[in-house]
Short mmCIF file of N, CA and C in Angstrom, two decimals:
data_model
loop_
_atom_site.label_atom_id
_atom_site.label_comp_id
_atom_site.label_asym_id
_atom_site.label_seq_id
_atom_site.Cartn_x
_atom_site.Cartn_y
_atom_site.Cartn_z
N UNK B 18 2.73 -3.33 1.32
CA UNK B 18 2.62 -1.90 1.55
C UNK B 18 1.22 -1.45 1.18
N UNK B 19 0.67 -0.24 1.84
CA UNK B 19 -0.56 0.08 1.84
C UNK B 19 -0.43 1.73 1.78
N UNK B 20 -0.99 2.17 0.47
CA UNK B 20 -1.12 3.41 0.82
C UNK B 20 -2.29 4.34 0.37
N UNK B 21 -2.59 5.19 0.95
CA UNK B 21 -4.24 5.60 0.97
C UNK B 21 -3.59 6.98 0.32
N UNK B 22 -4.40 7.46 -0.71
CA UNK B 22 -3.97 8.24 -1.79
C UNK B 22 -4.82 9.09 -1.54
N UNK B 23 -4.94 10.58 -1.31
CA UNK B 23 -6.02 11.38 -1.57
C UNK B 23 -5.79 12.52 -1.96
N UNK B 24 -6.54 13.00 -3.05
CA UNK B 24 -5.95 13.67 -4.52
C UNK B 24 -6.85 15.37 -3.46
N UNK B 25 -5.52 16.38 -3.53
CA UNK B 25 -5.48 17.48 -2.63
C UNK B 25 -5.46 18.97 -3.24
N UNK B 26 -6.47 19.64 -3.04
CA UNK B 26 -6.06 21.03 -2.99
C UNK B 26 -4.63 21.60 -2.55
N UNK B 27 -4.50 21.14 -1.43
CA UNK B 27 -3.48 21.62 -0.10
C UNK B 27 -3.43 20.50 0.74
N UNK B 28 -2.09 20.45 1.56
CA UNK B 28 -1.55 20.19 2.61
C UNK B 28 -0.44 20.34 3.50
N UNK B 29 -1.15 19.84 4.76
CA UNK B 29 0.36 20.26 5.54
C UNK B 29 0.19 18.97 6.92
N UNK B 30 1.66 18.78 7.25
CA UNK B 30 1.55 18.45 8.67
C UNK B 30 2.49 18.69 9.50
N UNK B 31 2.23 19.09 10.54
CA UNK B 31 3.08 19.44 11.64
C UNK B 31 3.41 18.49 13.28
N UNK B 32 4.53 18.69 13.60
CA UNK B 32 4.47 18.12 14.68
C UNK B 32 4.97 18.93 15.74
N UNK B 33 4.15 19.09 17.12
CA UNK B 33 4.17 20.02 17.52
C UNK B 33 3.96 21.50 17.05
N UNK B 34 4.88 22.65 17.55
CA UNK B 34 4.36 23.62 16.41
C UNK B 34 5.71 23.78 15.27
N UNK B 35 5.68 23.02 14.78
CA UNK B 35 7.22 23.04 14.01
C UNK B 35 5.94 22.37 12.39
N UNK B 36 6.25 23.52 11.66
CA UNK B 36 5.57 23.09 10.17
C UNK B 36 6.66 21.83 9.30
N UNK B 37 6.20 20.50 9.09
CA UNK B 37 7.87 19.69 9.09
C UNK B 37 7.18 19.48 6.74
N UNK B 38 5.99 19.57 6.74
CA UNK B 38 5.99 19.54 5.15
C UNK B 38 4.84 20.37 4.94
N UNK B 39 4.56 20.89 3.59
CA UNK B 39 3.21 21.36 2.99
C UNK B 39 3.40 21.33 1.52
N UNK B 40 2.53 21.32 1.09
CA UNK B 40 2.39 21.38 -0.44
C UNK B 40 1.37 22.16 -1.01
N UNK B 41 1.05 22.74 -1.86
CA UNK B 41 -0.38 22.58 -2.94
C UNK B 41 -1.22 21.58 -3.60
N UNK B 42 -1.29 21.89 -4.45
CA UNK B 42 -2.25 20.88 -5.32
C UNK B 42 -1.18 19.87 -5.80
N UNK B 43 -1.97 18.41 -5.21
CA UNK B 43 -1.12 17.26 -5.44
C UNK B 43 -1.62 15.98 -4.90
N UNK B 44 -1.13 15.19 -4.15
CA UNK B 44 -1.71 13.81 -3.42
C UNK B 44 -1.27 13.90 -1.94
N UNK B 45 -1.75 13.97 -0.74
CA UNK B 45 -1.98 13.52 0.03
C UNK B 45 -1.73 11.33 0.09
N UNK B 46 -0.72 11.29 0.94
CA UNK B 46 -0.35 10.22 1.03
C UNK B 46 -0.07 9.31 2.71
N UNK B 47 -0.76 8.96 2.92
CA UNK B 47 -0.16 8.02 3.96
C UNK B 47 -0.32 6.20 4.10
N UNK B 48 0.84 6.61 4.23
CA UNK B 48 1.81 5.46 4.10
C UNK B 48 2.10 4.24 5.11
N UNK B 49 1.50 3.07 5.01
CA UNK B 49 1.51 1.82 5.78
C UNK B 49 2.25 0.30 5.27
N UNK B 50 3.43 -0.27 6.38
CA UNK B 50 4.09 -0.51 6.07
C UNK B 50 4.15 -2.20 6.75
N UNK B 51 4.51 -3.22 6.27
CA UNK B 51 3.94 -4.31 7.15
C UNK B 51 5.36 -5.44 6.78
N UNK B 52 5.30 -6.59 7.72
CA UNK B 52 6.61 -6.80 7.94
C UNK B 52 7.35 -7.74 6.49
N UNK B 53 6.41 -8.31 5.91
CA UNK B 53 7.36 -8.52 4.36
C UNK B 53 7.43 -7.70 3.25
N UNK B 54 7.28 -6.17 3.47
CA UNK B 54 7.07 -5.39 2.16
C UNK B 54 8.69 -5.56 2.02
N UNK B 55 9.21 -5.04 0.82
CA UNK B 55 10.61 -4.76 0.41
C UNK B 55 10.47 -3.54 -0.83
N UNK B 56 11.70 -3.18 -1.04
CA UNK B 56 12.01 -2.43 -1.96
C UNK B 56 10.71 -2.75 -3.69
N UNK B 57 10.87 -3.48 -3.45
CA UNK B 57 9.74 -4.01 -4.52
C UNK B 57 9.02 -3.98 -5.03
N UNK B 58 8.45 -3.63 -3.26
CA UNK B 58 6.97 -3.06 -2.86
C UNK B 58 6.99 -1.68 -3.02
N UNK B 59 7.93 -1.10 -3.03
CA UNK B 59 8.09 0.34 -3.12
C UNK B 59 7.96 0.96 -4.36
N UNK B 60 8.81 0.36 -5.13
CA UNK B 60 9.36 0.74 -6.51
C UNK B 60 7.71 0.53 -7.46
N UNK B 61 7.35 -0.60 -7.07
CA UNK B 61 5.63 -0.78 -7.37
C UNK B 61 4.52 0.01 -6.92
N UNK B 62 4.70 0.67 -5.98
CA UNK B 62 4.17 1.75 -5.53
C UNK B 62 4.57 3.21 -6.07
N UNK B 63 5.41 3.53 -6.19
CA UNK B 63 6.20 4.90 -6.70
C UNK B 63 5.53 4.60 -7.77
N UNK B 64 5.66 3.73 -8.65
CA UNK B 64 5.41 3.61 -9.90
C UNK B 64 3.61 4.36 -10.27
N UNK B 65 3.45 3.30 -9.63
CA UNK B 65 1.96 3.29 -9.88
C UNK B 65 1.30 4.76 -8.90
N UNK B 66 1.92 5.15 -8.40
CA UNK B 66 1.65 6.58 -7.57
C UNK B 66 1.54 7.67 -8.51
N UNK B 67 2.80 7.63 -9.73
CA UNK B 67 3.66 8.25 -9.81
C UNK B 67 2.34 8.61 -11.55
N UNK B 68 2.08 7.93 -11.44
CA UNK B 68 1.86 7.52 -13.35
C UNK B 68 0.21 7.32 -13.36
N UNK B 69 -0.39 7.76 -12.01
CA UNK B 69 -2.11 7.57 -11.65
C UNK B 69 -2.53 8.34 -12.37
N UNK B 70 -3.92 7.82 -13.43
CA UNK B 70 -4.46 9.17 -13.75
C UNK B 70 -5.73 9.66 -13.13
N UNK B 71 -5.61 10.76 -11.79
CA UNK B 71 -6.73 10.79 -11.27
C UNK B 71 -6.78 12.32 -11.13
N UNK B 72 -5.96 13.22 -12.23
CA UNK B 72 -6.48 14.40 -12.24
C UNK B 72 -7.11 14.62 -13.72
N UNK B 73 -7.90 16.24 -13.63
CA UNK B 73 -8.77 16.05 -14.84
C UNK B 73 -8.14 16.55 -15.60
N UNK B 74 -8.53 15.56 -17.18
CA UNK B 74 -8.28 17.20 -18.54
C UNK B 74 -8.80 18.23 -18.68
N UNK B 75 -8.98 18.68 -20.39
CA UNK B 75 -9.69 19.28 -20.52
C UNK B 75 -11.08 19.10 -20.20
N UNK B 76 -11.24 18.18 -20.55
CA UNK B 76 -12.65 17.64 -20.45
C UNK B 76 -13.48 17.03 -19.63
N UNK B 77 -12.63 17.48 -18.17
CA UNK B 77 -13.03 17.14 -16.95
C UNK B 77 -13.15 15.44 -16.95
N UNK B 78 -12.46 14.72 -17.74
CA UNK B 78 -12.05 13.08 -17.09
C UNK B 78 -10.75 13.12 -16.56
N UNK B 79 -11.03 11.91 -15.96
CA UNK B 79 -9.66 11.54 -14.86
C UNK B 79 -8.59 11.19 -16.10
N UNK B 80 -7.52 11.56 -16.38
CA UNK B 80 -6.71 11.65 -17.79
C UNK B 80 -5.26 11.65 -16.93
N UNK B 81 -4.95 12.49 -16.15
CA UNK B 81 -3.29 12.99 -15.91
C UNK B 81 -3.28 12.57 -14.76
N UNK B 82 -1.53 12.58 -14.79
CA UNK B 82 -1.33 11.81 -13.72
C UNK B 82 -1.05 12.92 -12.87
N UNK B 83 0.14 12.66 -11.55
CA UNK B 83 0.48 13.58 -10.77
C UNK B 83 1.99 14.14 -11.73
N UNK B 84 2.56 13.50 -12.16
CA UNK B 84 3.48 13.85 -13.11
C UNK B 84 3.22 15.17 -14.39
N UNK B 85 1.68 14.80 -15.11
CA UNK B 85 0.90 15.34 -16.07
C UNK B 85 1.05 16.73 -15.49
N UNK B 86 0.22 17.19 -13.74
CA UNK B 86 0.33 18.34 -13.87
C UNK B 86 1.16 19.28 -13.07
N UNK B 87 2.16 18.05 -12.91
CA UNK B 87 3.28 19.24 -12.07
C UNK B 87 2.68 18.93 -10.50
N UNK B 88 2.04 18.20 -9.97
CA UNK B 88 1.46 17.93 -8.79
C UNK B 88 2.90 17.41 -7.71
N UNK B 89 2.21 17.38 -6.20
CA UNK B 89 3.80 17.54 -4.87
C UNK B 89 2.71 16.09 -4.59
N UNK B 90 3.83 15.73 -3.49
CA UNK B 90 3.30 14.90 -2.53
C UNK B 90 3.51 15.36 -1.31
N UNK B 91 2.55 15.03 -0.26
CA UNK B 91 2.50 15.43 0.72
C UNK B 91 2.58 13.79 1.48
N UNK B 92 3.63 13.18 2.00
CA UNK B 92 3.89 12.10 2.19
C UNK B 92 3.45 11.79 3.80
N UNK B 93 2.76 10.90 4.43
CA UNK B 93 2.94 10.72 5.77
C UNK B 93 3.18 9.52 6.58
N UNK B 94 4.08 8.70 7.52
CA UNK B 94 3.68 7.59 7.49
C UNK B 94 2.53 7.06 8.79
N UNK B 95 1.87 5.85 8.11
CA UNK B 95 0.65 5.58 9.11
C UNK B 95 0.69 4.02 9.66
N UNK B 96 1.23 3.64 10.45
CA UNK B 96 1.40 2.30 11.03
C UNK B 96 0.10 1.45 11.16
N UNK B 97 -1.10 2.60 11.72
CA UNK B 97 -2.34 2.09 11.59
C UNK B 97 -3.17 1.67 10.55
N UNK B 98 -2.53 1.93 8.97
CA UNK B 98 -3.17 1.13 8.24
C UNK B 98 -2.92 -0.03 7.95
N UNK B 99 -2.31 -0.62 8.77
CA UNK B 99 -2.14 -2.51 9.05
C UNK B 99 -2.72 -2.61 10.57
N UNK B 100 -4.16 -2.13 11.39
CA UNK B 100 -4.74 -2.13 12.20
C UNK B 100 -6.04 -2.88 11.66
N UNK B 101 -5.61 -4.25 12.88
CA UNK B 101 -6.92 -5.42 12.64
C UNK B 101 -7.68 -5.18 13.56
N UNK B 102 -9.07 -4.67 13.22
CA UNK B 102 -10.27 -4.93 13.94
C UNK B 102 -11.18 -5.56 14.10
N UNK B 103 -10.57 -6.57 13.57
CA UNK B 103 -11.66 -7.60 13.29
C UNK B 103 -12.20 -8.15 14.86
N UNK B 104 -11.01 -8.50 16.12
CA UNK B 104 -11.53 -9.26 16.99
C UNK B 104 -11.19 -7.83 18.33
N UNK B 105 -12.49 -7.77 18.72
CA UNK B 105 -12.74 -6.85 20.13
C UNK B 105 -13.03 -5.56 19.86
N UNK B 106 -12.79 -4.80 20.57
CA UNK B 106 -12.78 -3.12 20.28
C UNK B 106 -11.11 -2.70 20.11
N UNK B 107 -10.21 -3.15 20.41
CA UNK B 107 -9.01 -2.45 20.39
C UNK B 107 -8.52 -2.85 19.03
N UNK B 108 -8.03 -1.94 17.90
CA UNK B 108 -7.03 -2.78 16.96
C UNK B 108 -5.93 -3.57 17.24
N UNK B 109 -5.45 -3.86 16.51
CA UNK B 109 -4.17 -4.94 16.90
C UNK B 109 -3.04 -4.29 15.76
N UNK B 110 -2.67 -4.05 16.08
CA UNK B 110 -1.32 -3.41 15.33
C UNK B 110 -0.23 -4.69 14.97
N UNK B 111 0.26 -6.04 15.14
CA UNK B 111 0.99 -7.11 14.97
C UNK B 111 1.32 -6.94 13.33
N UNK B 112 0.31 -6.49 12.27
CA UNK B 112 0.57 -6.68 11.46
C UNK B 112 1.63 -5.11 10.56
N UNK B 113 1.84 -4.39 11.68
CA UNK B 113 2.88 -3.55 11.13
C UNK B 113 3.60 -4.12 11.12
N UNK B 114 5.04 -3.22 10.31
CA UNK B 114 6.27 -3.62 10.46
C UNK B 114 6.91 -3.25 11.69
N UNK B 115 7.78 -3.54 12.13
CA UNK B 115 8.73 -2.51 13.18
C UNK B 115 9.08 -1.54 12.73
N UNK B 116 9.55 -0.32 13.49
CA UNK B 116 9.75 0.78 13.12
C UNK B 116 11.28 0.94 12.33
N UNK B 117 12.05 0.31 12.53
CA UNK B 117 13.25 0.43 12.25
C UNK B 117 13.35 0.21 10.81
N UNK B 118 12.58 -1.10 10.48
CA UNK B 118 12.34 -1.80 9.13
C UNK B 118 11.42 -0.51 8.31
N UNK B 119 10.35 -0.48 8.92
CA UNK B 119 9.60 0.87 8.51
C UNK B 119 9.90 1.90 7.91
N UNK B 120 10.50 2.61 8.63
CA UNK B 120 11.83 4.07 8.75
C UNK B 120 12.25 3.78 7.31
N UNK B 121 12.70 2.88 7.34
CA UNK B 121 14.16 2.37 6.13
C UNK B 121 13.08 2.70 4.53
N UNK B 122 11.64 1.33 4.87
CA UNK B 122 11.12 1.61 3.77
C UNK B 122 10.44 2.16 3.24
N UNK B 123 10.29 3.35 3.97
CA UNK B 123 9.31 4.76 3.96
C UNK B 123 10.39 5.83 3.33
N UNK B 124 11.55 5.69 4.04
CA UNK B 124 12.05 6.81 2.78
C UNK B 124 12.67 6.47 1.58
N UNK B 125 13.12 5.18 1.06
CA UNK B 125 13.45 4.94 0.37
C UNK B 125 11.89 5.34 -0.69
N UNK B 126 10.89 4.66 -0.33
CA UNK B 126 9.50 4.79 -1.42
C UNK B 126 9.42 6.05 -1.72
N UNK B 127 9.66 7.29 -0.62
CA UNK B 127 10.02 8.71 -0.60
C UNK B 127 10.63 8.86 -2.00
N UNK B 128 12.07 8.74 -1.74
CA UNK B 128 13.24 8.92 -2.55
C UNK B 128 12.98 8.28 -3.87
N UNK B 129 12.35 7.37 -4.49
CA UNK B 129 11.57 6.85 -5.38
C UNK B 129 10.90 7.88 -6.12
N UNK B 130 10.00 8.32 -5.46
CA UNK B 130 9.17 9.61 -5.69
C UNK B 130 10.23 10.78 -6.36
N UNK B 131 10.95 10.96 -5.40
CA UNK B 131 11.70 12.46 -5.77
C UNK B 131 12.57 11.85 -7.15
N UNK B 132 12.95 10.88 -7.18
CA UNK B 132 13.93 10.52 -8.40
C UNK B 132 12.45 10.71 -9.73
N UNK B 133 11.51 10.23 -10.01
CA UNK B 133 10.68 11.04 -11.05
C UNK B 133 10.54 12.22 -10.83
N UNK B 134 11.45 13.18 -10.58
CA UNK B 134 10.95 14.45 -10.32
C UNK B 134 9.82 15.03 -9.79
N UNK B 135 9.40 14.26 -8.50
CA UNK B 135 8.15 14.51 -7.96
C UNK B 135 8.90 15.29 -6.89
N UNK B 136 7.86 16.80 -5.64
CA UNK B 136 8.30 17.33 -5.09
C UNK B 136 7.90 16.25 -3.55
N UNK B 137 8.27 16.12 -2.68
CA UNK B 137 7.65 15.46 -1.86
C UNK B 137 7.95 15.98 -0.51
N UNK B 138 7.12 16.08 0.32
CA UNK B 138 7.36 16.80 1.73
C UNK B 138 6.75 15.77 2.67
N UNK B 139 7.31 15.55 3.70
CA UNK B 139 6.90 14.66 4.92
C UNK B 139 6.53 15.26 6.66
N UNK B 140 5.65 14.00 6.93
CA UNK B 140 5.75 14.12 8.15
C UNK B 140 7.04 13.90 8.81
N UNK B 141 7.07 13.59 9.97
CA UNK B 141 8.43 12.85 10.92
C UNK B 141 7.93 11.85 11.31
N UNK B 142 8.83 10.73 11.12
CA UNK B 142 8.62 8.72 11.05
C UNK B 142 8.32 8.74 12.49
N UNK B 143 6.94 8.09 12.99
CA UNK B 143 7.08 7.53 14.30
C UNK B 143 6.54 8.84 15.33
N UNK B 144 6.43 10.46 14.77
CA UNK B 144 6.04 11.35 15.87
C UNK B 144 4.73 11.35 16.05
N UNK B 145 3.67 12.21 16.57
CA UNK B 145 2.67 12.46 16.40
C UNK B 145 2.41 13.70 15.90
N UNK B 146 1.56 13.61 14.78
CA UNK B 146 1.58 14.48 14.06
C UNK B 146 -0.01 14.96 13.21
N UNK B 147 0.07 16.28 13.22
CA UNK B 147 -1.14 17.27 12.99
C UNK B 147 -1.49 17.18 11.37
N UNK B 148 -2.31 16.28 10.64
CA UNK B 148 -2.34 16.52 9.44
C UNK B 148 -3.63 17.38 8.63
N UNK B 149 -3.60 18.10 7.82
CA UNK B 149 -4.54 19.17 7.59
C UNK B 149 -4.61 19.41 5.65
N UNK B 150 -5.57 18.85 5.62
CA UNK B 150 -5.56 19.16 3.77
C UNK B 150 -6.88 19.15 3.33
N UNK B 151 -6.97 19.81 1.87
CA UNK B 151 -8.62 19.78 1.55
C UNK B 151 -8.55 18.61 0.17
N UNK B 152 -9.57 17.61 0.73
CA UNK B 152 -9.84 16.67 -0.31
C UNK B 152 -10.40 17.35 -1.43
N UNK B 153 -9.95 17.07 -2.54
CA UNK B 153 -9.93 17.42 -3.70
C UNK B 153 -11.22 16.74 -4.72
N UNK B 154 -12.11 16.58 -4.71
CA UNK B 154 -13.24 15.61 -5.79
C UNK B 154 -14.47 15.45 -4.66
N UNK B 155 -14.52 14.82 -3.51
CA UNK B 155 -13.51 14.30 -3.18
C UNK B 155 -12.90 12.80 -4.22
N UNK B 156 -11.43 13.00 -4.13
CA UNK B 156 -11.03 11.30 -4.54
C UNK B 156 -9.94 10.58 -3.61
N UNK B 157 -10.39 9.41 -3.10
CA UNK B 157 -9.71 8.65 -2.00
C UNK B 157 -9.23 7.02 -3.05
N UNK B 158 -8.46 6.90 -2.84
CA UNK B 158 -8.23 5.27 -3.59
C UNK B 158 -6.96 4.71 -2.37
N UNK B 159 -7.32 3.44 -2.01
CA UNK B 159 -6.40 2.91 -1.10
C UNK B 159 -5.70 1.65 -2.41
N UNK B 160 -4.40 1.75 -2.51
CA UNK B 160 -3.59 1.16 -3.06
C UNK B 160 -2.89 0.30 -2.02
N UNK B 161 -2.20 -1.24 -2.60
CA UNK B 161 -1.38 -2.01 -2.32
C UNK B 161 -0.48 -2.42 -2.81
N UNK B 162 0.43 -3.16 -2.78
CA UNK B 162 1.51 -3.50 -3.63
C UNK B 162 0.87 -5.04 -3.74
N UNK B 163 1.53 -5.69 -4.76
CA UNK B 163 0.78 -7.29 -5.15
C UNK B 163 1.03 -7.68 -3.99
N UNK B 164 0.12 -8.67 -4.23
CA UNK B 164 0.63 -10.10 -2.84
C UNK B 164 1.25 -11.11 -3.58
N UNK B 165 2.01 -11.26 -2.31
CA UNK B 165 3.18 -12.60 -2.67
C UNK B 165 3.01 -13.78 -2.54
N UNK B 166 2.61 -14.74 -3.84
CA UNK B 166 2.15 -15.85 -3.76
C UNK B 166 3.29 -16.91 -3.48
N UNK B 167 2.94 -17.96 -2.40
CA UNK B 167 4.15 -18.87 -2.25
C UNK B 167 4.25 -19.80 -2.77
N UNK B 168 6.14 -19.84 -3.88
CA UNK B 168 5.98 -21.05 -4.35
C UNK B 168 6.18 -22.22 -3.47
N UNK B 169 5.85 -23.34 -3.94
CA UNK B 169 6.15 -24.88 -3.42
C UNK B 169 6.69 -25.44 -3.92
N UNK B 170 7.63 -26.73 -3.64
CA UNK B 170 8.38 -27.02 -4.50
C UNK B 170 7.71 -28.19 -4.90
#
């Protein structure tokens, strides 16, 4: 799992003209999902989402988390951040998950979130969708969940 974190004044996204989440001050999140993540990957993510310290104290250092100040999530999911460009001009998308698998582990990581008492608002899985927020620092950090080393016997 891959998710690109960006610490927000505001946000919102819409699809079509239908407003489907918004928040205030909080994280900006979208969310990329690839075909061996699991619950795992999630719960390692929530975690570490959940418990970041990339807002300021008093003393203007990065100290609190999103928990610290009462901060939302503004959740979205992005298939394209498992987009390989390495060979041609077109990305290659192969390394998403399918959508079905996707779907499943996008709201569960959601629901993760809301169980620490985080507020969380979403896009819609799979639509196209209008996203609009003001970077905050700015601060951007792209997070992963570990990689899975294979045992041998």
């Amino acid at each position: 799992m891959r998710v690109l974190v960006q610490r927000c004044k505001e946000a919102q996204v819409t699809v079509g003209d239908e407003l489907t989440g918004r928040i205030e001050s909080g994280l900006m999140l979208l969310v990329g999902i690839t075909h061996e993540d699991t619950e795992k990957d999630a719960i390692y993510l929530a975690d570490k989402i959940a418990g970041l310290r990339i807002f300021e104290d008093e003393q203007e250092k990065m100290n609190l988390s999103l928990i610290d100040v009462g901060g939302a999530v503004l959740s979205v999911s992005q298939f394209t951040l498992y987009g390989d460009c390495r060979k041609g001009k077109r990305p290659s998308f192969a390394a998403a998950a399918r959508p079905e698998a996707a779907e499943l582990l996008y709201e569960t990581f959601n629901q993760l979130l809301r169980d620490k008492g985080i507020q969380v608002e979403t896009g819609r899985f799979g639509a196209m969708m209008d996203v609009t927020f003001t970077n905050w620092g700015p601060v951007t950090l792209m997070l992963e969940s570990p990689i899975r080393q294979e045992t041998h016997a």
